Amino acid sequence: MQTFKDKQQQFFKWDHLPEKTVERLEADWPGVWQREIIPMINERLFSGLYCADDGRPAKATADMIGIMILKDMEDLTDEETARRFMYGLDWQYALDIAPADAYVAERTIQYFRADMVADASHRAAFTDITDKIIAKLGIRAGKQRKDSSHILSNMKTLRRLELFVTTIAVFLRELRKEKPGRYEELPEEIRKRYIEREKGNFGDARGSEARRRVEQRAADAWLLLETFRDNKKIRALDGYRLLTRLFSEQCEVEAGDKITVRDDVSCDSLQSPFDEGAGYSAHKGKGYQAQIVETCDAANDAQIITHVAVESAAASDADAIIPAVSALAERGLKPEEMIADTAYCGGENDVALRDMGVTLTGPAAGKEPARPDPIAAFETTPDLKSVARCPRGVEPVRVKHTKKNDTVVAVFDKETCRACDMRGKCGAKRHKKRCVLTYSRSRMATALRREREKTEAFKKTYAIRAGIEGTNSELKRAHGMGWLRVRGQPAVEFAVFMKIIACNVKRYIKARIERLRRTAGDGKQAQTALFGVENTPCCVLAPVFRLFHSRLRHSASLAA
């Protein structure tokens, strides 16, 4: 049963601490967390994790969410988190939990995380907390930057031979457990080769022998699949499904039941039987990737990560930018300019973002041609759907945009073009009665982008993109996002979202402290500002409470 946190601060809860200790806690991150982060946690978002009318009252939802965020802020294990909560005064003060009540079991953390993964409530938590942070800091989201970051889940990187052996063994172990009689009916050679072997490792083979051994393992996989093809209960086993997927992706059955191992395998093929969602990228390797967008306006006190999506490493960056901008638009955070690297800046993406009112800044995708595309010299409308003038300033007779193939046709007077010194060089084609320029909008967008890349203004603007590399490094080095302790896409996604929430909260706290110190100066003036800026009614009442207890001046952040 869900329990809600009493967010009304109690004046005497921290009376046992020395006055100076309370002052330091209030002026540092625990004080900001207690006053501002706890109210940001909407406990109603997590009601689906609890039974509405049954079960013992659970630990307050805001406390559990706070513990989970702090866990990823410091990249701790479950055991370290439980101990940090029990013995860490800064954590207890931040969460506003008295030391006598500061206990959480590792199992409680594990169960709560499993419930959040199943419910996918981390997505709503990220959106809600991030939007509140942006509003609180007055973050300008008109200019944002995007990049992807590679992630390794807690799985072993398997070569092809190891992958076959491991997947077959996974199926046979499950078969032995669920259908021991059918397992015993298998040839003894198969059982000893994968399950009952005493020594040896099939994956440890010379390169000259690897191909032959892979073919042998593929033949074994085919034998197992054919043996149980008519058994519905065995076909329903996860191991059988994984083995079927592996065989279909890696092998072909030719005439005469000859098994052939494919040379070219798709990047989204099975990489491990223990992590089905992982993919392969020739550039980054096996695993997952996080698509990240963050603000990058120089006027912001902090740059906040506004969007995150977790996908297989095999997914293309080019397919990620339109969904990201659409998601931001739904939250009222659509950027005016998106800065991204080459992978995102294809002509199709440029055109799609133009139609959404977003400027895409970055190097053009693809190999640069030997000669510049001449159509870039034509003056077009911002949406690229019409031609205003040719390179010599001549207006077209008529222009037509075809939606079906997104093509623009501009017709020019033949006699005018015949006398032009750029005849045959501008890209327009001569016809019997006219000269016609035909282009797709994606082609025009790419041509214009390549010309814009040569300007100093572009180089200055694009330099801002490098800042997101620092964000990727921060997430991996400070929050442990590079190599996670979990595997499986749902668990990986949860871990990534929580680490990014932690990063945003950390940046928010740092910005709040810096802003208040700039406003009030150092020392006790800064502490007074920390208590009073957001809680004016409390500051008015503080002198009255000091008549009763001198330490009440350290708890002047009453809820309005």
Coordinates of C-alpha atoms in Angstrom, one line a residue:
M1 CA 0.0 0.0 0.0
Q2 CA 1.4 3.4 -1.0
T3 CA 2.5 5.8 1.7
F4 CA 2.9 9.5 0.9
K5 CA 5.7 11.6 2.5
D6 CA 4.8 14.4 4.9
K7 CA 6.6 17.2 3.2
Q8 CA 5.9 19.7 6.1
Q9 CA 9.3 20.3 7.7
Q10 CA 9.5 19.8 11.5
F11 CA 11.5 22.4 13.4
F12 CA 13.0 20.2 16.1
K13 CA 13.8 17.1 14.0
W14 CA 17.5 18.1 13.8
D15 CA 18.0 19.6 17.3
H16 CA 20.4 16.9 18.2
L17 CA 23.0 18.2 15.7
P18 CA 25.4 21.0 16.5
E19 CA 24.4 24.4 15.2
K20 CA 27.3 24.7 12.8
T21 CA 26.6 21.3 11.3
V22 CA 23.0 22.3 10.6
E23 CA 24.2 25.6 9.0
R24 CA 26.6 23.7 6.7
L25 CA 23.9 21.1 5.7
E26 CA 21.4 23.9 5.0
A27 CA 23.9 25.9 2.9
D28 CA 25.1 22.8 0.9
W29 CA 23.3 20.3 -1.4
P30 CA 21.3 18.5 1.4
G31 CA 19.5 21.7 2.3
V32 CA 18.6 22.4 -1.3
W33 CA 17.5 18.8 -1.8
Q34 CA 15.3 19.0 1.3
R35 CA 13.7 22.3 0.3
E36 CA 13.4 21.9 -3.4
I37 CA 13.9 18.4 -4.8
I38 CA 11.5 16.6 -2.4
P39 CA 8.6 18.8 -3.5
M40 CA 9.4 18.1 -7.1
I41 CA 8.7 14.3 -6.7
N42 CA 5.1 13.6 -7.7
E43 CA 4.3 10.5 -5.7
R44 CA 1.0 10.1 -7.6
L45 CA 3.0 9.1 -10.7
F46 CA 4.0 5.8 -8.9
S47 CA 0.6 4.8 -7.6
G48 CA 0.6 1.9 -10.1
L49 CA 3.4 0.2 -8.2
Y50 CA 1.2 -0.4 -5.1
C51 CA -2.0 -2.2 -4.2
A52 CA -4.7 0.3 -3.5
D53 CA -6.4 -1.5 -0.7
D54 CA -4.2 -4.3 0.5
G55 CA -0.8 -4.8 2.1
R56 CA 1.2 -3.1 4.8
P57 CA 2.1 0.5 4.4
A58 CA 5.3 0.8 2.4
K59 CA 8.1 3.3 2.9
A60 CA 7.1 6.7 1.6
T61 CA 7.3 6.9 -2.2
A62 CA 9.2 10.2 -2.2
D63 CA 11.8 8.6 0.1
M64 CA 12.3 5.6 -2.2
I65 CA 12.6 7.8 -5.4
G66 CA 15.1 10.0 -3.5
I67 CA 17.1 7.0 -2.5
M68 CA 17.1 5.7 -6.1
I69 CA 18.3 9.1 -7.5
L70 CA 21.0 9.4 -4.9
K71 CA 22.1 5.9 -5.6
D72 CA 22.7 6.8 -9.3
M73 CA 24.1 10.2 -8.4
E74 CA 27.0 8.4 -6.7
D75 CA 26.9 5.2 -8.8
L76 CA 26.5 2.9 -5.8
T77 CA 25.5 -0.8 -5.6
D78 CA 22.4 -1.8 -3.6
E79 CA 24.5 -2.8 -0.6
E80 CA 26.4 0.5 -0.7
T81 CA 23.1 2.4 -1.1
A82 CA 21.6 0.8 2.0
R83 CA 24.7 1.5 4.1
R84 CA 25.0 5.1 2.8
F85 CA 21.4 5.7 3.7
M86 CA 21.8 4.3 7.2
Y87 CA 25.1 6.1 8.1
G88 CA 25.2 9.1 5.8
L89 CA 24.1 12.3 7.6
D90 CA 24.0 14.2 4.4
W91 CA 21.6 11.7 2.8
Q92 CA 19.3 11.7 5.9
Y93 CA 19.2 15.4 6.0
A94 CA 18.5 15.7 2.3
L95 CA 15.6 13.2 2.5
D96 CA 14.4 14.7 5.8
I97 CA 14.5 11.4 7.6
A98 CA 15.7 11.3 11.2
P99 CA 18.7 9.0 11.8
A100 CA 16.6 6.6 13.9
D101 CA 14.3 6.0 10.9
A102 CA 17.0 5.8 8.3
Y103 CA 16.9 2.1 7.3
V104 CA 16.2 0.4 4.0
A105 CA 16.8 -3.2 3.2
E106 CA 18.6 -4.2 0.0
R107 CA 15.6 -6.3 -0.9
T108 CA 13.3 -3.3 -0.7
I109 CA 15.5 -1.5 -3.2
Q110 CA 15.5 -4.5 -5.5
Y111 CA 11.8 -5.0 -5.3
F112 CA 11.1 -1.3 -5.9
R113 CA 13.4 -1.2 -8.9
A114 CA 11.8 -4.3 -10.4
D115 CA 8.3 -2.7 -10.0
M116 CA 9.5 0.5 -11.7
V117 CA 11.1 -1.4 -14.6
A118 CA 7.8 -3.4 -15.1
D119 CA 5.7 -0.3 -14.9
A120 CA 8.1 1.9 -16.9
S121 CA 7.3 4.7 -14.4
H122 CA 10.9 6.0 -14.8
R123 CA 9.8 7.6 -18.1
A124 CA 7.1 9.7 -16.4
A125 CA 9.5 10.5 -13.6
F126 CA 12.2 11.8 -16.0
T127 CA 9.7 14.0 -17.9
D128 CA 8.0 15.4 -14.7
I129 CA 11.2 16.2 -12.8
T130 CA 13.1 17.5 -15.8
D131 CA 10.2 19.8 -16.8
K132 CA 10.0 21.2 -13.2
I133 CA 13.8 21.8 -13.2
I134 CA 13.6 23.6 -16.5
A135 CA 10.8 25.8 -15.2
K136 CA 12.5 26.5 -11.9
L137 CA 15.8 27.6 -13.4
G138 CA 14.2 29.4 -16.3
I139 CA 16.2 27.3 -18.8
R140 CA 16.1 28.5 -22.4
A141 CA 15.4 25.5 -24.7
G142 CA 15.5 27.3 -28.0
K143 CA 18.9 25.9 -28.8
Q144 CA 19.7 22.3 -28.1
R145 CA 22.3 19.7 -29.1
K146 CA 22.1 16.0 -29.7
D147 CA 24.4 12.9 -29.6
S148 CA 24.3 9.2 -28.9
S149 CA 26.3 7.4 -26.2
H150 CA 27.3 3.7 -26.4
I151 CA 26.3 1.5 -23.4
L152 CA 27.5 -1.9 -22.4
S153 CA 25.1 -4.0 -20.4
N154 CA 26.2 -6.7 -18.0
M155 CA 26.8 -9.3 -20.7
K156 CA 29.9 -11.1 -22.1
T157 CA 31.0 -10.2 -25.6
L158 CA 30.7 -13.5 -27.5
R159 CA 32.3 -14.4 -30.7
R160 CA 30.2 -16.4 -33.3
L161 CA 31.4 -19.8 -32.1
E162 CA 30.8 -18.9 -28.5
L163 CA 27.4 -17.5 -29.4
F164 CA 26.3 -20.8 -30.9
V165 CA 27.6 -22.9 -28.0
T166 CA 26.1 -20.7 -25.4
T167 CA 22.7 -20.5 -27.0
I168 CA 22.5 -24.2 -27.5
A169 CA 23.5 -24.8 -23.9
V170 CA 20.8 -22.3 -22.7
F171 CA 18.2 -24.3 -24.6
L172 CA 19.4 -27.6 -23.3
R173 CA 19.5 -26.5 -19.7
E174 CA 15.9 -25.2 -19.9
L175 CA 14.8 -28.4 -21.6
R176 CA 16.5 -30.5 -18.9
K177 CA 14.6 -28.5 -16.3
E178 CA 11.2 -28.4 -17.9
K179 CA 11.2 -31.7 -19.8
P180 CA 13.8 -34.0 -18.3
G181 CA 12.4 -37.0 -20.1
R182 CA 12.8 -35.4 -23.6
Y183 CA 16.2 -34.2 -22.6
E184 CA 17.4 -37.8 -21.8
E185 CA 16.1 -38.9 -25.2
L186 CA 18.7 -36.7 -27.0
P187 CA 21.9 -38.3 -28.3
E188 CA 24.5 -38.7 -25.6
E189 CA 27.0 -37.0 -27.9
I190 CA 24.9 -33.8 -27.9
R191 CA 24.4 -33.8 -24.1
K192 CA 28.0 -34.3 -23.4
R193 CA 29.2 -31.8 -25.9
Y194 CA 27.2 -28.9 -24.4
I195 CA 26.0 -29.7 -20.9
E196 CA 27.9 -32.7 -19.4
R197 CA 31.4 -32.0 -20.7
E198 CA 34.1 -32.0 -18.0
K199 CA 36.7 -29.9 -19.7
G200 CA 37.2 -27.8 -22.8
N201 CA 35.8 -24.6 -24.2
F202 CA 34.4 -24.6 -27.7
G203 CA 34.9 -20.9 -28.0
D204 CA 38.7 -21.3 -27.5
A205 CA 39.6 -22.3 -31.1
R206 CA 42.3 -21.3 -33.5
G207 CA 41.2 -19.0 -36.3
S208 CA 41.9 -21.7 -38.9
E209 CA 39.4 -24.0 -37.0
A210 CA 36.8 -21.5 -36.1
R211 CA 34.8 -21.7 -39.4
R212 CA 34.6 -25.5 -39.3
R213 CA 33.5 -25.5 -35.7
V214 CA 30.8 -22.9 -36.3
E215 CA 29.4 -25.1 -39.1
Q216 CA 29.4 -28.1 -36.7
R217 CA 27.5 -26.1 -34.1
A218 CA 25.1 -24.8 -36.7
A219 CA 24.4 -28.5 -37.7
D220 CA 23.7 -29.3 -34.0
A221 CA 21.4 -26.3 -33.7
W222 CA 19.4 -27.5 -36.8
L223 CA 19.2 -31.0 -35.4
L224 CA 17.7 -29.7 -32.1
L225 CA 15.2 -27.5 -33.9
E226 CA 14.0 -30.3 -36.2
T227 CA 13.8 -32.8 -33.3
F228 CA 11.3 -30.6 -31.4
R229 CA 9.6 -28.8 -34.3
D230 CA 6.3 -30.6 -33.7
N231 CA 6.2 -30.2 -29.9
K232 CA 4.3 -27.1 -29.1
K233 CA 5.3 -27.0 -25.4
I234 CA 9.0 -27.2 -26.2
R235 CA 8.6 -24.6 -29.0
A236 CA 7.2 -22.3 -26.4
L237 CA 10.4 -22.4 -24.3
D238 CA 12.5 -19.2 -24.4
G239 CA 15.6 -21.3 -25.2
Y240 CA 14.0 -22.8 -28.3
R241 CA 12.9 -19.3 -29.4
L242 CA 16.4 -18.0 -29.0
L243 CA 17.9 -20.9 -30.9
T244 CA 15.4 -20.4 -33.7
R245 CA 16.3 -16.7 -34.0
L246 CA 20.0 -17.5 -33.9
F247 CA 19.8 -20.1 -36.6
S248 CA 17.6 -18.0 -38.9
E249 CA 19.9 -15.0 -38.6
Q250 CA 23.2 -16.9 -38.9
C251 CA 22.5 -19.8 -41.2
E252 CA 20.8 -21.0 -44.4
V253 CA 19.4 -24.4 -45.3
E254 CA 20.2 -25.3 -48.9
A255 CA 19.0 -28.2 -51.1
G256 CA 19.6 -31.6 -49.5
D257 CA 19.5 -30.1 -46.0
K258 CA 23.0 -28.7 -46.3
I259 CA 23.7 -26.1 -43.6
T260 CA 25.6 -23.0 -44.7
V261 CA 26.8 -20.3 -42.3
R262 CA 26.2 -16.8 -43.6
D263 CA 29.2 -14.4 -44.1
D264 CA 27.1 -11.3 -43.8
V265 CA 24.9 -11.0 -40.7
S266 CA 22.6 -8.2 -39.8
C267 CA 23.7 -5.8 -37.0
D268 CA 20.5 -6.3 -35.1
S269 CA 21.1 -10.0 -34.9
L270 CA 21.3 -11.9 -31.5
Q271 CA 24.4 -10.9 -29.7
S272 CA 23.9 -12.9 -26.5
P273 CA 21.1 -15.3 -25.3
F274 CA 21.2 -13.4 -22.0
D275 CA 20.4 -10.0 -23.6
E276 CA 18.2 -10.2 -26.6
G277 CA 17.9 -6.4 -27.0
A278 CA 21.6 -5.8 -27.5
G279 CA 22.8 -5.0 -31.1
Y280 CA 26.0 -4.4 -32.9
S281 CA 27.5 -1.3 -34.3
A282 CA 30.7 -1.5 -36.5
H283 CA 31.6 1.9 -35.1
K284 CA 30.8 1.4 -31.4
G285 CA 30.6 -2.3 -30.8
K286 CA 28.0 -4.5 -29.1
G287 CA 25.4 -3.3 -26.6
Y288 CA 23.0 -0.4 -26.5
Q289 CA 23.0 3.3 -27.1
A290 CA 21.3 6.3 -25.5
Q291 CA 20.0 9.1 -27.7
I292 CA 20.5 12.3 -25.6
V293 CA 19.4 15.9 -26.2
E294 CA 20.4 18.7 -23.9
T295 CA 20.1 22.5 -23.9
C296 CA 23.1 24.6 -24.9
D297 CA 22.1 28.2 -24.6
A298 CA 25.1 30.2 -23.1
A299 CA 22.7 32.2 -21.0
N300 CA 21.5 29.2 -18.9
D301 CA 22.8 28.6 -15.4
A302 CA 23.0 24.9 -16.2
Q303 CA 22.5 22.8 -19.3
I304 CA 19.7 20.2 -18.7
I305 CA 19.2 16.9 -20.5
T306 CA 15.7 17.3 -22.0
H307 CA 15.3 14.0 -23.9
V308 CA 16.6 10.4 -23.7
A309 CA 15.8 7.3 -25.6
V310 CA 17.5 3.9 -25.2
E311 CA 17.9 1.6 -28.3
S312 CA 20.0 -1.2 -29.7
A313 CA 23.5 -0.3 -30.8
A314 CA 22.4 -1.4 -34.2
A315 CA 19.9 1.4 -34.6
S316 CA 20.9 4.3 -36.9
D317 CA 21.4 7.8 -35.4
A318 CA 19.7 9.2 -38.5
D319 CA 16.4 7.7 -37.5
A320 CA 16.5 9.2 -33.9
I321 CA 16.4 12.9 -34.4
I322 CA 12.8 13.3 -35.7
P323 CA 11.2 11.3 -32.9
A324 CA 13.3 13.3 -30.4
V325 CA 12.1 16.6 -31.7
S326 CA 8.5 15.4 -31.8
A327 CA 8.7 14.3 -28.2
L328 CA 10.2 17.6 -27.2
A329 CA 7.4 19.5 -29.1
E330 CA 4.7 17.6 -27.1
R331 CA 6.2 18.9 -23.9
G332 CA 6.5 22.4 -25.1
L333 CA 10.3 22.2 -25.4
K334 CA 10.7 22.2 -29.2
P335 CA 14.0 23.8 -30.1
E336 CA 14.4 26.6 -32.7
E337 CA 17.8 25.1 -33.6
M338 CA 19.2 21.6 -33.1
I339 CA 22.9 21.1 -33.3
A340 CA 24.1 17.6 -34.2
D341 CA 26.9 15.7 -35.8
T342 CA 27.1 14.3 -39.3
A343 CA 25.0 11.1 -38.7
Y344 CA 21.9 13.1 -38.0
C345 CA 22.2 15.7 -40.8
G346 CA 21.0 13.9 -43.8
G347 CA 18.9 15.7 -46.3
E348 CA 15.7 14.0 -45.3
N349 CA 16.1 15.0 -41.7
D350 CA 16.9 18.6 -42.7
V351 CA 13.7 18.8 -44.7
A352 CA 11.6 17.1 -42.0
L353 CA 12.9 19.5 -39.3
R354 CA 12.3 22.5 -41.6
D355 CA 8.7 21.5 -41.9
M356 CA 8.6 21.4 -38.1
G357 CA 10.1 24.9 -37.8
V358 CA 13.5 23.7 -36.5
T359 CA 16.9 24.6 -38.0
L360 CA 19.3 21.6 -38.1
T361 CA 23.0 22.7 -37.7
G362 CA 25.8 20.2 -38.5
P363 CA 28.0 18.8 -41.3
A364 CA 26.2 17.2 -44.2
A365 CA 25.9 13.4 -44.1
G366 CA 27.6 11.3 -46.8
K367 CA 30.8 11.7 -48.8
E368 CA 31.4 15.1 -50.2
P369 CA 31.3 15.1 -54.0
A370 CA 34.3 16.0 -56.1
R371 CA 32.5 19.1 -57.5
P372 CA 29.9 21.2 -55.6
D373 CA 26.3 20.7 -56.5
P374 CA 25.4 23.8 -58.7
I375 CA 21.8 24.0 -57.5
A376 CA 23.0 25.5 -54.2
A377 CA 23.4 28.8 -56.0
F378 CA 19.7 29.1 -56.6
E379 CA 17.7 31.3 -54.2
T380 CA 14.9 29.3 -52.6
T381 CA 12.2 29.9 -50.0
P382 CA 13.0 28.8 -46.5
D383 CA 11.0 25.6 -46.9
L384 CA 12.8 24.8 -50.2
K385 CA 9.4 24.3 -51.9
S386 CA 9.9 27.1 -54.4
V387 CA 12.7 28.9 -56.3
A388 CA 12.8 32.7 -56.1
R389 CA 15.7 33.4 -58.4
C390 CA 18.5 31.7 -60.4
P391 CA 22.2 32.4 -59.7
R392 CA 21.9 35.4 -62.1
G393 CA 18.9 36.9 -60.4
V394 CA 16.2 35.8 -63.0
E395 CA 12.9 34.7 -61.6
P396 CA 11.3 31.5 -62.9
V397 CA 8.2 31.5 -65.1
R398 CA 6.5 29.0 -62.8
V399 CA 7.4 26.7 -60.0
K400 CA 5.6 23.5 -58.9
H401 CA 6.2 21.3 -55.8
T402 CA 5.0 17.7 -56.0
K403 CA 4.2 16.3 -52.6
K404 CA 4.3 12.6 -53.7
N405 CA 8.1 12.5 -54.3
D406 CA 8.9 15.9 -52.6
T407 CA 10.3 17.3 -55.9
V408 CA 10.4 20.9 -57.1
V409 CA 10.3 21.9 -60.8
A410 CA 11.2 25.4 -61.7
V411 CA 10.7 26.6 -65.3
F412 CA 12.8 29.4 -66.8
D413 CA 12.4 31.3 -70.1
K414 CA 14.6 29.6 -72.7
E415 CA 15.6 32.8 -74.5
T416 CA 16.8 34.3 -71.3
C417 CA 18.8 31.2 -70.4
R418 CA 20.3 31.1 -73.9
A419 CA 22.0 34.4 -73.4
C420 CA 23.3 33.6 -69.8
D421 CA 27.0 33.0 -69.2
M422 CA 26.1 30.2 -66.8
R423 CA 24.1 28.2 -69.3
G424 CA 24.7 24.5 -68.9
K425 CA 26.5 25.1 -65.5
C426 CA 23.8 26.1 -63.2
G427 CA 22.0 22.7 -63.1
A428 CA 19.0 23.6 -65.2
K429 CA 18.3 21.3 -68.2
R430 CA 17.5 22.6 -71.6
H431 CA 14.2 21.4 -73.2
K432 CA 12.7 22.3 -76.6
K433 CA 10.7 25.4 -75.3
R434 CA 12.2 26.0 -71.9
C435 CA 14.9 25.4 -69.3
V436 CA 13.9 23.4 -66.3
L437 CA 15.5 23.0 -62.9
T438 CA 14.4 19.8 -61.1
Y439 CA 15.5 18.8 -57.6
S440 CA 14.3 17.0 -54.5
R441 CA 14.2 19.0 -51.4
S442 CA 16.6 16.7 -49.6
R443 CA 19.1 17.2 -52.4
M444 CA 18.8 21.0 -52.1
A445 CA 19.0 20.9 -48.3
T446 CA 22.3 18.9 -48.6
A447 CA 23.7 21.2 -51.2
L448 CA 23.0 24.3 -49.1
R449 CA 24.4 22.7 -46.0
R450 CA 27.7 21.9 -47.8
E451 CA 28.0 25.5 -48.8
R452 CA 27.2 26.7 -45.3
E453 CA 29.8 24.5 -43.8
K454 CA 32.5 26.7 -45.4
T455 CA 31.5 29.8 -43.5
E456 CA 33.0 31.0 -40.2
A457 CA 29.5 31.5 -38.8
F458 CA 28.8 27.8 -39.2
K459 CA 32.1 26.8 -37.5
K460 CA 31.4 29.1 -34.6
T461 CA 27.8 27.7 -34.1
Y462 CA 28.8 24.1 -34.6
A463 CA 31.5 24.3 -32.0
I464 CA 28.8 24.3 -29.4
R465 CA 28.0 20.7 -30.1
A466 CA 31.3 19.6 -28.6
G467 CA 29.8 20.3 -25.1
I468 CA 27.6 17.2 -25.2
E469 CA 30.7 15.0 -25.4
G470 CA 31.4 16.3 -21.9
T471 CA 27.9 15.2 -20.9
N472 CA 28.5 11.8 -22.2
S473 CA 31.8 11.6 -20.3
E474 CA 30.1 12.8 -17.1
L475 CA 27.3 10.2 -17.4
K476 CA 29.9 7.4 -17.9
R477 CA 32.6 8.4 -15.4
A478 CA 30.6 10.0 -12.6
H479 CA 27.3 8.0 -12.9
G480 CA 28.5 4.7 -14.4
M481 CA 26.4 4.7 -17.5
G482 CA 29.2 3.3 -19.7
W483 CA 29.0 -0.2 -18.3
L484 CA 25.8 -1.1 -16.4
R485 CA 25.3 -3.7 -13.7
V486 CA 22.1 -5.0 -15.5
R487 CA 21.2 -6.6 -18.8
G488 CA 18.0 -6.7 -20.9
Q489 CA 16.6 -3.7 -22.6
P490 CA 13.9 -2.8 -19.9
A491 CA 16.5 -2.9 -17.1
V492 CA 19.1 -1.0 -19.2
E493 CA 16.5 1.7 -20.0
F494 CA 15.6 2.1 -16.4
A495 CA 19.2 2.4 -15.3
V496 CA 19.9 5.0 -18.0
F497 CA 16.8 7.1 -17.2
M498 CA 17.6 7.1 -13.5
K499 CA 21.2 8.1 -14.1
I500 CA 20.2 11.0 -16.3
I501 CA 17.6 12.1 -13.7
A502 CA 20.4 12.1 -11.2
C503 CA 22.6 14.1 -13.5
N504 CA 19.9 16.7 -14.0
V505 CA 19.2 17.0 -10.3
K506 CA 22.9 17.4 -9.6
R507 CA 23.2 20.2 -12.1
Y508 CA 20.1 21.8 -10.7
I509 CA 21.4 21.8 -7.2
K510 CA 24.8 23.2 -8.3
A511 CA 23.0 26.0 -10.2
R512 CA 20.8 26.9 -7.3
I513 CA 23.7 27.2 -4.9
E514 CA 25.7 29.2 -7.3
R515 CA 22.8 31.5 -8.1
L516 CA 22.0 32.2 -4.4
R517 CA 25.6 32.8 -3.6
R518 CA 25.9 35.3 -6.4
T519 CA 22.7 37.0 -5.2
A520 CA 23.6 37.2 -1.5
G521 CA 27.4 36.8 -1.3
D522 CA 29.3 34.4 1.0
G523 CA 28.9 33.5 4.6
K524 CA 25.7 34.0 6.6
Q525 CA 24.2 36.2 4.0
A526 CA 24.2 33.3 1.6
Q527 CA 22.7 31.0 4.2
T528 CA 19.9 33.6 4.8
A529 CA 19.3 33.8 1.1
L530 CA 19.1 30.0 0.9
F531 CA 16.3 30.0 3.5
G532 CA 14.4 33.1 2.3
V533 CA 14.4 33.5 -1.5
E534 CA 11.8 30.8 -2.1
N535 CA 10.1 31.1 1.3
T536 CA 9.3 34.7 2.1
P537 CA 6.5 34.0 4.6
C538 CA 8.9 31.8 6.6
C539 CA 11.5 34.6 6.7
V540 CA 8.9 36.9 8.2
L541 CA 8.0 34.4 10.9
A542 CA 11.6 33.4 11.7
P543 CA 12.3 36.1 14.3
V544 CA 9.2 35.1 16.3
F545 CA 10.3 31.4 16.4
R546 CA 13.8 32.5 17.5
L547 CA 12.3 33.7 20.8
F548 CA 11.4 30.1 21.6
H549 CA 14.5 28.3 20.2
S550 CA 17.7 29.7 18.8
R551 CA 18.1 26.9 16.3
L552 CA 14.9 27.5 14.5
R553 CA 16.6 30.0 12.3
H554 CA 18.2 27.0 10.5
S555 CA 14.8 25.6 9.5
A556 CA 13.1 28.6 8.0
S557 CA 11.8 26.8 4.9
L558 CA 8.2 26.0 5.8
A559 CA 5.9 24.8 3.1
A560 CA 3.7 27.6 1.9

